[in-house]
Amino acid sequence: AQKVTQAQTEISVVEKEDVTLDCVYETRDTTYYLFWYKQPPSGELVFLIRRNSFDEQNEISGRYSWNFQKSTSSFNFTITASQVVDSAVYFCASRNAGNMLTFGGGTRLMVKP
Amino acid sequence: DAGVIQSPRHEVTEMGQEVTLRCKPISGHDYLFWYRQTMMRGLELLIYFNNNVPIDDSGMPEDRFSAKMPNASFSTLKIQPSEPRDSAVYFCASSPGTFGEQFFGPGTRLTVL
């Protein structure tokens, strides 16, 4: 069985601060994928990134970056120079060969002006 | 290209009534998923289909819930009879292939009075 833990239920920062959202996963599979989704106040779920278990390279996309470390079973997400529009709930998720996508509990990020 | 389409966007019904939620996946995607989101339980996978065939329905709460996918472009989630504890946002998602990212619909907010 898979499990995804997002220990931070809520984070509040001031605009332009950097913020890291933590994600720890548990799985017995050797092949799996990790995801991050954003859920803004409007409610839709927006796909941000997918990483497979064989690729530990960090990824950067604009102000977003992801740090995947198998040694600590973590897949953390950093927003640099946060903006008010980044305010949302962010979900980390894992998916195994059985196609079951398991979500963490989510981290609510509030970016204040 | 249109994303995942769900209808209705909002549904208010009375306890005991039948509720049918509808989903049109992205064309060409061979996996379809139904999720439920509540404050208490977060995002839960209810059931998923591959090529219109139900693969895993272990997340379906009880016999009151049923899902069908009569063809590649349409799926329904039915609750009969509905109960107040079924109140939640129900998401449909689709993905291409085994490890493709899941694209979510806007969700249906169900309120059972």
mmCIF file of C-alpha atoms in Angstrom:
data_model
loop_
_atom_site.group_PDB
_atom_site.id
_atom_site.type_symbol
_atom_site.label_atom_id
_atom_site.label_comp_id
_atom_site.label_asym_id
_atom_site.label_seq_id
_atom_site.Cartn_x
_atom_site.Cartn_y
_atom_site.Cartn_z
ATOM 1 C CA ALA A 1 0.000 0.000 0.000
ATOM 2 C CA GLN A 2 1.115 3.507 -0.689
ATOM 3 C CA LYS A 3 1.031 6.414 1.683
ATOM 4 C CA VAL A 4 1.783 10.079 1.154
ATOM 5 C CA THR A 5 2.331 12.422 4.070
ATOM 6 C CA GLN A 6 2.266 16.180 3.913
ATOM 7 C CA ALA A 7 3.051 17.159 7.459
ATOM 8 C CA GLN A 8 2.421 20.873 6.925
ATOM 9 C CA THR A 9 -1.315 21.413 6.897
ATOM 10 C CA GLU A 10 -1.060 25.161 6.529
ATOM 11 C CA ILE A 11 1.727 27.617 5.725
ATOM 12 C CA SER A 12 1.510 31.382 5.691
ATOM 13 C CA VAL A 13 4.190 33.554 4.088
ATOM 14 C CA VAL A 14 4.567 37.115 2.967
ATOM 15 C CA GLU A 15 4.857 37.815 -0.726
ATOM 16 C CA LYS A 16 8.368 37.387 -2.169
ATOM 17 C CA GLU A 17 9.396 34.898 0.479
ATOM 18 C CA ASP A 18 10.578 31.456 -0.581
ATOM 19 C CA VAL A 19 8.544 28.537 0.705
ATOM 20 C CA THR A 20 9.074 24.766 0.669
ATOM 21 C CA LEU A 21 6.244 22.280 0.863
ATOM 22 C CA ASP A 22 7.255 18.892 2.205
ATOM 23 C CA CYS A 23 6.128 15.523 0.916
ATOM 24 C CA VAL A 24 7.138 12.111 2.221
ATOM 25 C CA TYR A 25 5.949 8.958 0.523
ATOM 26 C CA GLU A 26 5.886 5.269 1.356
ATOM 27 C CA THR A 27 5.776 2.515 -1.216
ATOM 28 C CA ARG A 28 7.008 -1.036 -1.692
ATOM 29 C CA ASP A 29 7.137 -0.682 -5.448
ATOM 30 C CA THR A 30 10.381 -0.101 -7.294
ATOM 31 C CA THR A 31 8.582 1.642 -10.128
ATOM 32 C CA TYR A 32 6.342 4.499 -9.208
ATOM 33 C CA TYR A 33 5.536 8.071 -10.116
ATOM 34 C CA LEU A 34 5.225 11.129 -7.924
ATOM 35 C CA PHE A 35 3.055 14.133 -8.662
ATOM 36 C CA TRP A 36 2.232 17.576 -7.421
ATOM 37 C CA TYR A 37 -1.157 19.181 -7.997
ATOM 38 C CA LYS A 38 -2.398 22.665 -7.176
ATOM 39 C CA GLN A 39 -5.958 23.370 -6.087
ATOM 40 C CA PRO A 40 -6.664 27.120 -6.177
ATOM 41 C CA PRO A 41 -9.689 28.616 -4.416
ATOM 42 C CA SER A 42 -11.765 28.005 -7.542
ATOM 43 C CA GLY A 43 -11.540 24.290 -6.771
ATOM 44 C CA GLU A 44 -10.060 22.667 -9.845
ATOM 45 C CA LEU A 45 -7.019 20.415 -9.592
ATOM 46 C CA VAL A 46 -4.127 21.561 -11.737
ATOM 47 C CA PHE A 47 -1.298 19.197 -12.625
ATOM 48 C CA LEU A 48 2.146 20.649 -11.885
ATOM 49 C CA ILE A 49 4.733 17.909 -12.276
ATOM 50 C CA ARG A 50 5.353 14.185 -12.594
ATOM 51 C CA ARG A 51 8.581 12.377 -11.690
ATOM 52 C CA ASN A 52 9.364 8.696 -12.057
ATOM 53 C CA SER A 53 11.204 6.680 -9.466
ATOM 54 C CA PHE A 54 14.293 6.297 -11.640
ATOM 55 C CA ASP A 55 14.895 9.960 -12.196
ATOM 56 C CA GLU A 56 16.199 11.813 -9.161
ATOM 57 C CA GLN A 57 17.239 14.924 -10.998
ATOM 58 C CA ASN A 58 15.846 18.072 -9.524
ATOM 59 C CA GLU A 59 13.572 20.067 -11.753
ATOM 60 C CA ILE A 60 13.044 23.774 -12.100
ATOM 61 C CA SER A 61 10.186 25.472 -13.872
ATOM 62 C CA GLY A 62 10.208 29.210 -13.465
ATOM 63 C CA ARG A 63 9.708 29.983 -9.788
ATOM 64 C CA TYR A 64 8.892 26.339 -9.037
ATOM 65 C CA SER A 65 11.439 23.671 -8.218
ATOM 66 C CA TRP A 66 11.221 20.108 -7.009
ATOM 67 C CA ASN A 67 13.711 18.081 -4.984
ATOM 68 C CA PHE A 68 13.294 14.307 -5.251
ATOM 69 C CA GLN A 69 15.405 12.239 -2.829
ATOM 70 C CA LYS A 70 14.846 8.491 -2.738
ATOM 71 C CA SER A 71 17.147 8.133 0.260
ATOM 72 C CA THR A 72 14.679 10.038 2.404
ATOM 73 C CA SER A 73 11.554 9.158 0.363
ATOM 74 C CA SER A 74 10.854 12.822 -0.096
ATOM 75 C CA PHE A 75 9.613 14.917 -2.987
ATOM 76 C CA ASN A 76 9.629 18.509 -1.809
ATOM 77 C CA PHE A 77 8.315 21.504 -3.700
ATOM 78 C CA THR A 78 9.796 24.980 -3.436
ATOM 79 C CA ILE A 79 8.252 28.214 -4.636
ATOM 80 C CA THR A 80 10.753 31.025 -4.993
ATOM 81 C CA ALA A 81 9.655 34.620 -4.554
ATOM 82 C CA SER A 82 6.102 33.635 -3.740
ATOM 83 C CA GLN A 83 3.179 35.632 -5.089
ATOM 84 C CA VAL A 84 -0.381 36.067 -3.902
ATOM 85 C CA VAL A 85 -1.577 33.991 -6.867
ATOM 86 C CA ASP A 86 0.332 31.047 -5.452
ATOM 87 C CA SER A 87 -2.195 30.829 -2.624
ATOM 88 C CA ALA A 88 -3.807 27.424 -2.959
ATOM 89 C CA VAL A 89 -3.870 23.940 -1.542
ATOM 90 C CA TYR A 90 -1.037 21.825 -2.894
ATOM 91 C CA PHE A 91 -1.278 18.067 -3.068
ATOM 92 C CA CYS A 92 1.515 15.568 -3.412
ATOM 93 C CA ALA A 93 0.560 12.155 -4.806
ATOM 94 C CA SER A 94 2.107 8.841 -5.764
ATOM 95 C CA ARG A 95 1.057 6.306 -8.339
ATOM 96 C CA ASN A 96 2.221 2.728 -8.655
ATOM 97 C CA ALA A 97 1.937 0.184 -11.423
ATOM 98 C CA GLY A 98 -1.595 -0.524 -10.309
ATOM 99 C CA ASN A 99 -2.555 2.993 -11.366
ATOM 100 C CA MET A 100 -3.780 3.879 -7.931
ATOM 101 C CA LEU A 101 -3.100 7.553 -7.289
ATOM 102 C CA THR A 102 -2.738 8.157 -3.574
ATOM 103 C CA PHE A 103 -2.925 11.759 -2.413
ATOM 104 C CA GLY A 104 -1.433 13.353 0.633
ATOM 105 C CA GLY A 105 -3.631 15.459 2.874
ATOM 106 C CA GLY A 106 -2.598 18.677 1.164
ATOM 107 C CA THR A 107 -0.848 21.826 2.353
ATOM 108 C CA ARG A 108 -2.756 25.074 2.337
ATOM 109 C CA LEU A 109 -0.427 27.895 1.321
ATOM 110 C CA MET A 110 -1.429 31.456 2.038
ATOM 111 C CA VAL A 111 0.684 34.180 0.521
ATOM 112 C CA LYS A 112 -0.032 37.570 2.002
ATOM 113 C CA PRO A 113 0.725 40.825 0.194
ATOM 114 C CA ASP B 1 -8.599 20.613 -27.004
ATOM 115 C CA ALA B 2 -11.320 20.363 -24.380
ATOM 116 C CA GLY B 3 -10.386 19.088 -20.962
ATOM 117 C CA VAL B 4 -12.362 16.683 -18.828
ATOM 118 C CA ILE B 5 -15.981 17.749 -18.711
ATOM 119 C CA GLN B 6 -18.229 17.098 -15.750
ATOM 120 C CA SER B 7 -21.895 17.797 -15.237
ATOM 121 C CA PRO B 8 -23.622 19.111 -13.341
ATOM 122 C CA ARG B 9 -21.219 21.481 -11.621
ATOM 123 C CA HIS B 10 -23.496 21.753 -8.613
ATOM 124 C CA GLU B 11 -26.210 19.427 -7.398
ATOM 125 C CA VAL B 12 -28.470 19.870 -4.419
ATOM 126 C CA THR B 13 -30.808 17.037 -3.598
ATOM 127 C CA GLU B 14 -32.748 15.584 -0.743
ATOM 128 C CA MET B 15 -31.864 12.481 1.171
ATOM 129 C CA GLY B 16 -33.165 9.373 -0.509
ATOM 130 C CA GLN B 17 -33.068 10.749 -4.023
ATOM 131 C CA GLU B 18 -31.011 9.266 -6.837
ATOM 132 C CA VAL B 19 -28.073 11.317 -8.047
ATOM 133 C CA THR B 20 -26.217 10.830 -11.316
ATOM 134 C CA LEU B 21 -22.920 12.535 -12.023
ATOM 135 C CA ARG B 22 -21.536 12.595 -15.542
ATOM 136 C CA CYS B 23 -18.074 12.739 -17.011
ATOM 137 C CA LYS B 24 -16.592 13.073 -20.475
ATOM 138 C CA PRO B 25 -12.867 12.256 -20.502
ATOM 139 C CA ILE B 26 -10.268 13.774 -22.773
ATOM 140 C CA SER B 27 -10.405 12.142 -26.184
ATOM 141 C CA GLY B 28 -7.781 9.427 -26.545
ATOM 142 C CA HIS B 29 -7.301 8.861 -22.832
ATOM 143 C CA ASP B 30 -7.820 5.227 -21.924
ATOM 144 C CA TYR B 31 -8.009 5.609 -18.148
ATOM 145 C CA LEU B 32 -10.842 7.247 -16.269
ATOM 146 C CA PHE B 33 -10.966 7.842 -12.533
ATOM 147 C CA TRP B 34 -13.632 8.971 -10.069
ATOM 148 C CA TYR B 35 -12.531 10.708 -6.872
ATOM 149 C CA ARG B 36 -14.344 12.175 -3.919
ATOM 150 C CA GLN B 37 -13.024 15.102 -1.871
ATOM 151 C CA THR B 38 -14.211 15.903 1.628
ATOM 152 C CA MET B 39 -12.727 17.914 4.443
ATOM 153 C CA MET B 40 -12.557 14.872 6.683
ATOM 154 C CA ARG B 41 -11.105 12.327 4.268
ATOM 155 C CA GLY B 42 -9.349 14.443 1.664
ATOM 156 C CA LEU B 43 -9.123 13.090 -1.879
ATOM 157 C CA GLU B 44 -10.154 9.469 -2.226
ATOM 158 C CA LEU B 45 -10.116 7.300 -5.321
ATOM 159 C CA LEU B 46 -13.492 5.624 -5.722
ATOM 160 C CA ILE B 47 -13.094 3.604 -8.903
ATOM 161 C CA TYR B 48 -11.135 3.603 -12.125
ATOM 162 C CA PHE B 49 -11.640 2.229 -15.617
ATOM 163 C CA ASN B 50 -9.233 1.144 -18.318
ATOM 164 C CA ASN B 51 -10.625 0.963 -21.827
ATOM 165 C CA ASN B 52 -14.144 1.246 -20.403
ATOM 166 C CA VAL B 53 -13.656 -1.721 -18.066
ATOM 167 C CA PRO B 54 -13.792 -1.203 -14.294
ATOM 168 C CA ILE B 55 -10.422 -2.240 -12.874
ATOM 169 C CA ASP B 56 -10.585 -1.372 -9.198
ATOM 170 C CA ASP B 57 -13.673 -0.309 -7.300
ATOM 171 C CA SER B 58 -12.329 -0.955 -3.831
ATOM 172 C CA GLY B 59 -12.776 2.703 -2.969
ATOM 173 C CA MET B 60 -16.509 2.724 -3.597
ATOM 174 C CA PRO B 61 -18.042 3.355 -0.181
ATOM 175 C CA GLU B 62 -20.968 0.971 -0.356
ATOM 176 C CA ASP B 63 -23.561 -0.574 -2.609
ATOM 177 C CA ARG B 64 -25.401 2.703 -2.933
ATOM 178 C CA PHE B 65 -22.626 3.822 -5.257
ATOM 179 C CA SER B 66 -22.262 2.515 -8.784
ATOM 180 C CA ALA B 67 -20.259 3.622 -11.811
ATOM 181 C CA LYS B 68 -20.478 2.782 -15.470
ATOM 182 C CA MET B 69 -18.542 3.570 -18.605
ATOM 183 C CA PRO B 70 -20.641 2.524 -21.580
ATOM 184 C CA ASN B 71 -18.156 3.937 -24.082
ATOM 185 C CA ALA B 72 -14.811 5.699 -24.285
ATOM 186 C CA SER B 73 -16.313 9.156 -24.080
ATOM 187 C CA PHE B 74 -18.772 8.889 -21.212
ATOM 188 C CA SER B 75 -18.973 7.716 -17.633
ATOM 189 C CA THR B 76 -21.516 8.045 -14.851
ATOM 190 C CA LEU B 77 -21.349 7.803 -11.088
ATOM 191 C CA LYS B 78 -24.698 7.075 -9.488
ATOM 192 C CA ILE B 79 -25.715 7.271 -5.852
ATOM 193 C CA GLN B 80 -29.012 5.646 -4.937
ATOM 194 C CA PRO B 81 -30.317 6.441 -2.409
ATOM 195 C CA SER B 82 -28.281 9.494 -1.483
ATOM 196 C CA GLU B 83 -27.484 10.408 2.118
ATOM 197 C CA PRO B 84 -26.227 13.632 3.720
ATOM 198 C CA ARG B 85 -22.806 12.063 4.310
ATOM 199 C CA ASP B 86 -22.395 11.749 0.548
ATOM 200 C CA SER B 87 -22.060 15.524 0.342
ATOM 201 C CA ALA B 88 -18.675 16.202 -1.231
ATOM 202 C CA VAL B 89 -16.957 17.341 -4.394
ATOM 203 C CA TYR B 90 -16.715 14.535 -6.918
ATOM 204 C CA PHE B 91 -13.930 14.721 -9.455
ATOM 205 C CA CYS B 92 -13.503 12.809 -12.648
ATOM 206 C CA ALA B 93 -10.027 12.482 -14.160
ATOM 207 C CA SER B 94 -8.564 10.849 -17.227
ATOM 208 C CA SER B 95 -5.072 9.891 -18.268
ATOM 209 C CA PRO B 96 -3.267 8.463 -21.271
ATOM 210 C CA GLY B 97 -1.468 5.208 -20.641
ATOM 211 C CA THR B 98 -0.337 3.557 -17.464
ATOM 212 C CA PHE B 99 1.710 6.312 -15.900
ATOM 213 C CA GLY B 100 0.368 9.353 -17.655
ATOM 214 C CA GLU B 101 -0.559 12.315 -15.561
ATOM 215 C CA GLN B 102 -4.193 12.559 -14.621
ATOM 216 C CA PHE B 103 -6.135 15.546 -15.836
ATOM 217 C CA PHE B 104 -9.011 16.482 -13.619
ATOM 218 C CA GLY B 105 -12.401 17.868 -14.435
ATOM 219 C CA PRO B 106 -13.785 20.899 -12.584
ATOM 220 C CA GLY B 107 -15.683 18.685 -10.146
ATOM 221 C CA THR B 108 -19.323 18.353 -9.140
ATOM 222 C CA ARG B 109 -20.236 19.795 -5.760
ATOM 223 C CA LEU B 110 -22.947 17.557 -4.328
ATOM 224 C CA THR B 111 -25.059 18.615 -1.379
ATOM 225 C CA VAL B 112 -27.510 16.129 0.074
ATOM 226 C CA LEU B 113 -29.982 17.705 2.466
#
